Tab-separated table of C-alpha atoms in Angstrom:
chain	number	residue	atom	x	y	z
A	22	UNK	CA	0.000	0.000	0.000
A	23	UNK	CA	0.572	3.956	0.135
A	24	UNK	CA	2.992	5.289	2.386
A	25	UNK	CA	3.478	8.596	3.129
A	26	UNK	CA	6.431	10.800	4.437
A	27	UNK	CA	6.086	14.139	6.041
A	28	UNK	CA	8.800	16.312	7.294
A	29	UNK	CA	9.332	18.032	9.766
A	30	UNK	CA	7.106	17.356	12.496
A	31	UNK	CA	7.238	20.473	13.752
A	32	UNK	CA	8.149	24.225	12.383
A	33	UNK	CA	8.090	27.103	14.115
A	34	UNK	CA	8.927	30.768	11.761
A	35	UNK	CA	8.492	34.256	12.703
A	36	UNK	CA	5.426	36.098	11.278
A	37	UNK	CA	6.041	37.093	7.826
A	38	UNK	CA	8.295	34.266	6.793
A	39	UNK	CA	7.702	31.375	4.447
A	40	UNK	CA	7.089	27.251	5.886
A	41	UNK	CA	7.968	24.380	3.733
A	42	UNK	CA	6.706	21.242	3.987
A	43	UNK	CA	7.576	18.456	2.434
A	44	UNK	CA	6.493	15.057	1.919
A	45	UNK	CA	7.083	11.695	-0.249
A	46	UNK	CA	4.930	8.517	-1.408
A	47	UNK	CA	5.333	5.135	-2.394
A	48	UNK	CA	2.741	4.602	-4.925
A	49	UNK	CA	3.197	5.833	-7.690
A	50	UNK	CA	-0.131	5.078	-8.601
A	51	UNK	CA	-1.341	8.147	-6.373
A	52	UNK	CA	-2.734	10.778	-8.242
A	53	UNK	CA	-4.366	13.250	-5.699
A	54	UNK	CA	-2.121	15.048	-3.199
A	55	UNK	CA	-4.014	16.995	-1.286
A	56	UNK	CA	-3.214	19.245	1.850
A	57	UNK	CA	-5.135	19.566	5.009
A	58	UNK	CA	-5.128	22.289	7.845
A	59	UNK	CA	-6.189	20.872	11.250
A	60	UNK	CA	-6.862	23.134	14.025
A	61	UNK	CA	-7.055	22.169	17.477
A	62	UNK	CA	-10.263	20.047	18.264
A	63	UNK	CA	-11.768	20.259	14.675
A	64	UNK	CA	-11.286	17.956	11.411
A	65	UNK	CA	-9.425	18.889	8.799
A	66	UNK	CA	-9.778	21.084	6.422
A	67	UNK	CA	-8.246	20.931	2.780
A	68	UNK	CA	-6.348	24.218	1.780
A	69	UNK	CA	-4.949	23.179	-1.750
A	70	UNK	CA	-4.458	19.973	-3.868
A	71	UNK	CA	-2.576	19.052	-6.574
A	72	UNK	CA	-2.717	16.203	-9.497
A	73	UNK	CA	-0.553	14.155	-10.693
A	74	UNK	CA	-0.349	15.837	-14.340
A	75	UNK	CA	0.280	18.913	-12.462
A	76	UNK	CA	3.669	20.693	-11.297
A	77	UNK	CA	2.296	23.082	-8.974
A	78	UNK	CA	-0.442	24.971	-7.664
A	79	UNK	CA	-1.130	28.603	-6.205
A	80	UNK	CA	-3.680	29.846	-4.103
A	81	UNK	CA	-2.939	33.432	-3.066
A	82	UNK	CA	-0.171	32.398	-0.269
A	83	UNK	CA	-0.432	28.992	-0.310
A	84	UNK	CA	1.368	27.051	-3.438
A	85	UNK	CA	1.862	23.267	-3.105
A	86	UNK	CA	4.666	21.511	-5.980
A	87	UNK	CA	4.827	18.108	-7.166
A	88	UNK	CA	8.068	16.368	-8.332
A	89	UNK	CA	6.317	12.767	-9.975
A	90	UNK	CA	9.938	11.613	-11.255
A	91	UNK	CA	10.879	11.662	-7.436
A	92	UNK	CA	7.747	11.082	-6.004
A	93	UNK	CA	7.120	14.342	-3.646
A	94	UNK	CA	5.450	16.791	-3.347
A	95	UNK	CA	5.526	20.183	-1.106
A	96	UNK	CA	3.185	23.010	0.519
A	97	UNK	CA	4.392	26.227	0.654
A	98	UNK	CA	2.843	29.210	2.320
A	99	UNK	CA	4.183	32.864	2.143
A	100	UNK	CA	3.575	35.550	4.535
A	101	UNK	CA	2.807	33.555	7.261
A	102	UNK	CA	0.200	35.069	9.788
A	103	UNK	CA	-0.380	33.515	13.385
A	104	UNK	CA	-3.831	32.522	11.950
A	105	UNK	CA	-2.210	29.560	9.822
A	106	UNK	CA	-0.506	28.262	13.005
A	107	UNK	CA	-1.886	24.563	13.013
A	108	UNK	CA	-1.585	21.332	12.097
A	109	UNK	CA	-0.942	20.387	8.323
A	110	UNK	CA	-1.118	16.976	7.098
A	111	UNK	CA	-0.488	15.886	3.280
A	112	UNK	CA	-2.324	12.454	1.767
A	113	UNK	CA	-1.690	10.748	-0.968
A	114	UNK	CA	-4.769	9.278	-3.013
A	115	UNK	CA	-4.549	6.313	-5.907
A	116	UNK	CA	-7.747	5.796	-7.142
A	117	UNK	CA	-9.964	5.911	-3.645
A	118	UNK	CA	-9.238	6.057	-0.189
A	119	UNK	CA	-6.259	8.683	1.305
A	120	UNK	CA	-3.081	7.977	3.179
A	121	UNK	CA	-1.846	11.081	5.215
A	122	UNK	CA	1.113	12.121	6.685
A	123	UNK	CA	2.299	12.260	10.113
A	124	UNK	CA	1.458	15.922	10.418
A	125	UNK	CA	3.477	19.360	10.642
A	126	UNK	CA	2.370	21.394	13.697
A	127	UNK	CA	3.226	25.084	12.706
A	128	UNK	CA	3.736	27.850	14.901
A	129	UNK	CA	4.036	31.190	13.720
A	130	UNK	CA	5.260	33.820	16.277
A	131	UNK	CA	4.164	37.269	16.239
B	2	UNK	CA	-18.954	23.667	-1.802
B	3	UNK	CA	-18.893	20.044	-0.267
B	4	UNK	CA	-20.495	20.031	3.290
B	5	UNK	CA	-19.928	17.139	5.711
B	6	UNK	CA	-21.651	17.114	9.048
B	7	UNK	CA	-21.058	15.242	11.868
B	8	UNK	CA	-23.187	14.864	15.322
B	9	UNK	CA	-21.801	14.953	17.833
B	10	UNK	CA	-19.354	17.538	18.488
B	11	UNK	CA	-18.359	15.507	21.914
B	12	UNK	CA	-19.968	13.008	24.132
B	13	UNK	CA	-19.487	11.921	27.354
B	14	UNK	CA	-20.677	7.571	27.709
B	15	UNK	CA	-19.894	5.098	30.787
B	16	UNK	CA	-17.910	2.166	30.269
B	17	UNK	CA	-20.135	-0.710	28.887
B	18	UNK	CA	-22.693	1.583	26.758
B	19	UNK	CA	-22.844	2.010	23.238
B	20	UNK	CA	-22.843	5.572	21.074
B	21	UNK	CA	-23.518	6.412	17.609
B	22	UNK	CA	-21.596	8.694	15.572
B	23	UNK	CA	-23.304	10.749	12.760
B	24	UNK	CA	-22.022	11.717	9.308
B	25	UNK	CA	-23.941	13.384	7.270
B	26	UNK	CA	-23.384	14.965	3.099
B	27	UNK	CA	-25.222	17.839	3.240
B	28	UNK	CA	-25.308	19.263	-0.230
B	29	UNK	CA	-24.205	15.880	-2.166
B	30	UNK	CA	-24.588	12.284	-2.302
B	31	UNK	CA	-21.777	10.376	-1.243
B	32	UNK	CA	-21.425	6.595	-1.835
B	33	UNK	CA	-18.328	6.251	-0.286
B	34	UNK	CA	-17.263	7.150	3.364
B	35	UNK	CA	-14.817	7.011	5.858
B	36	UNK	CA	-14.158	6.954	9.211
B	37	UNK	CA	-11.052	8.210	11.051
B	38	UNK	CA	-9.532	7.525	14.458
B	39	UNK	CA	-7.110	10.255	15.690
B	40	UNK	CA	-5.001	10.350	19.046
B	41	UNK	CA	-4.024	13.413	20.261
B	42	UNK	CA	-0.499	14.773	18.458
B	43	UNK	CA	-1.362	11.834	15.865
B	44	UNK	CA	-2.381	11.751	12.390
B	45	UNK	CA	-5.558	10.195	11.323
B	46	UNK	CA	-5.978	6.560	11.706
B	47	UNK	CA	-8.348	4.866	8.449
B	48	UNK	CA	-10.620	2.952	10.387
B	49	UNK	CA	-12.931	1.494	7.788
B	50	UNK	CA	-14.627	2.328	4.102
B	51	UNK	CA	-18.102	2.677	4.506
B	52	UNK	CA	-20.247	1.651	1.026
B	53	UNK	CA	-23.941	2.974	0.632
B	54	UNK	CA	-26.047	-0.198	0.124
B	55	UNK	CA	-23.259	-2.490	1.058
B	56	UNK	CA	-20.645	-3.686	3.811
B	57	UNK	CA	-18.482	-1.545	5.166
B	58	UNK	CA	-14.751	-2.440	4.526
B	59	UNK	CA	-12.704	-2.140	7.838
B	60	UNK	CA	-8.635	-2.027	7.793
B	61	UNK	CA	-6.835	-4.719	9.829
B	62	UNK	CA	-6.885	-4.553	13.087
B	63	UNK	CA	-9.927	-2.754	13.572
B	64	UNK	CA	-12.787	-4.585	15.023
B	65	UNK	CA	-15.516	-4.733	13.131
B	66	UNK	CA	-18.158	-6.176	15.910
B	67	UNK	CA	-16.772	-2.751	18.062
B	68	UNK	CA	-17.338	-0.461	15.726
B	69	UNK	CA	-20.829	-0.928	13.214
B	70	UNK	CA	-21.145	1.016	10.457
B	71	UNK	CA	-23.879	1.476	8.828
B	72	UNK	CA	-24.643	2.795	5.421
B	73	UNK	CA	-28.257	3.098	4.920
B	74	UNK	CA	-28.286	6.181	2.149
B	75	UNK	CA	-26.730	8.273	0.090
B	76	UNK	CA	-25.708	10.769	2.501
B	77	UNK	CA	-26.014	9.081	5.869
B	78	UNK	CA	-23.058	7.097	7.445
B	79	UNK	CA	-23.116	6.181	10.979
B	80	UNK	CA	-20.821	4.808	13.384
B	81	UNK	CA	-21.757	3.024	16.783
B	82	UNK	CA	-19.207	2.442	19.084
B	83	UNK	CA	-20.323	-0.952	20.974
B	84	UNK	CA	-20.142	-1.589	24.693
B	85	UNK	CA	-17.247	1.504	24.863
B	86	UNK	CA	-14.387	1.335	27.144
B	87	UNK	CA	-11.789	3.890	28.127
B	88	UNK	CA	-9.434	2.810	25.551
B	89	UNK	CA	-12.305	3.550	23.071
B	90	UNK	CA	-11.895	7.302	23.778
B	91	UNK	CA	-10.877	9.290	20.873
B	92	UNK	CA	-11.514	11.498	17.882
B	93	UNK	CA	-13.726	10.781	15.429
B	94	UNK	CA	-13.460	11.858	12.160
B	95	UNK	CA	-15.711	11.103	8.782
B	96	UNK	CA	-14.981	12.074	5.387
B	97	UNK	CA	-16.855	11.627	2.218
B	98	UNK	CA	-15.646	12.216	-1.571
B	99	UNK	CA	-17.919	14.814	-3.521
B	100	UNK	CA	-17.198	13.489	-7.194
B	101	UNK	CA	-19.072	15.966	-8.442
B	102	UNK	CA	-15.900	17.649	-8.353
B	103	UNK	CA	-12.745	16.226	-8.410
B	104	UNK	CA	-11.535	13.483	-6.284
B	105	UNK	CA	-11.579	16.317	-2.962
B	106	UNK	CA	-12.490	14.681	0.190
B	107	UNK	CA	-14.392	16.775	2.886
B	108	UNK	CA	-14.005	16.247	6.423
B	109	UNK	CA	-16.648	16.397	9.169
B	110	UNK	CA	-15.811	18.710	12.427
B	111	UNK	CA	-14.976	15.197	14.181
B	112	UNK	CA	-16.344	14.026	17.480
B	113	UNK	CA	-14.427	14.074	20.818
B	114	UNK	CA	-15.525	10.730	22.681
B	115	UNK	CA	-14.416	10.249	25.865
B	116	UNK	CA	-15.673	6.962	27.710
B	117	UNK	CA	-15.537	7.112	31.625
């Protein structure tokens, strides 16, 4: 089966700076990547995906890129604010159900 | 967009009883759904597939006589939690595909269960 890599676990940046996170998959039958925000105490929420005959993505701050060849695939976010300190989890999809990542808690400091 | 609501938020049971979990697709119909197990600092834990019409399809090493799911509709999934136990305690979480779109997955708010 699927299995996904996330890195790091944690990442903390000052207010204004950019976050990187990156993961990897197995399968390269996966063909959805998408990216979920999780906030303390609710589900997640998906901020951006990405296919696989994509490169890459933008949504105002938020830009995720896929490398197929090497099987990975990253979210970036710009500008950070404190409101996008939370938890951020990648999956990767074949065909049906998602396998997610481990999860990045972000903190961003004011 | 894709709405996915789940009931309830948090519930308090005593060891022995049983609790049903609610998913609901509010604005589409939704074959397929899961459920998701999550321990605090932890990502989410597939528990099980659940098929309108059909079986539900549970990953190994969840027990399937512990936690019923039932798939009676198109946009009603439910998940009972049978004769609960502290170790039971957890979050909740469904999901359901709106293919209407394009292979995104939407999340319910998740339910806190906490058995005492």
């Amino acid at each position: 089966g699927e299995n996904v890599e996330q890195h790091p676990s944690t990442l903390s940046v000052q207010e204004g700076d950019s976050a990187v996170i990156k993961c990897t998959y197995s399968d390269s039958a996966s063909n959805y990547f998408p990216w979920y925000k999780q906030e303390l105490g609710k589900g997640p929420q998906l901020i951006i995906d990405i296919r696989s005959n994509v490169g890459e993505k933008k949504d105002q701050r938020i830009a995720v890129t896929l490398n197929k060849t090497a099987k990975h695939f990253s979210l970036h976010i710009t500008e950070t604010q404190p409101e996008d300190s939370a938890v951020y989890f990648c999956a990767a999809s074949p065909a049906g159900k998602s396998t997610f990542g481990d999860g990045t808690t972000l903190t961003v400091k004011p | 967009g894709a709405v996915v609501s789940q009931h309830p938020s948090w519930v308090i049971c005593k060891s022995g009883t049983s609790v049903k979990i609610e998913c609901r697709s509010l604005d589409f119909q939704a074959t397929t759904m899961f459920w998701y197990r999550q321990f605090p600092k932890q990502s989410l834990m597939l528990m099980a597939t659940s098929n309108e019409g059909s079986k539900a399809t549970y990953e190994q090493g969840v027990e399937k006589d512990k936690f019923l799911i039932n798939h009676a509709s198109l946009t009603l999934s439910t998940l009972t939690v049978t004769s609960a136990h502290p170790e039971d305690s957890s979050f909740y979480i469904c999901s359901a595909r709106d293919y209407r779109g394009d292979y995104g997955y939407t999340f319910g708010s998740g339910t806190r269960l906490t058995v005492v």
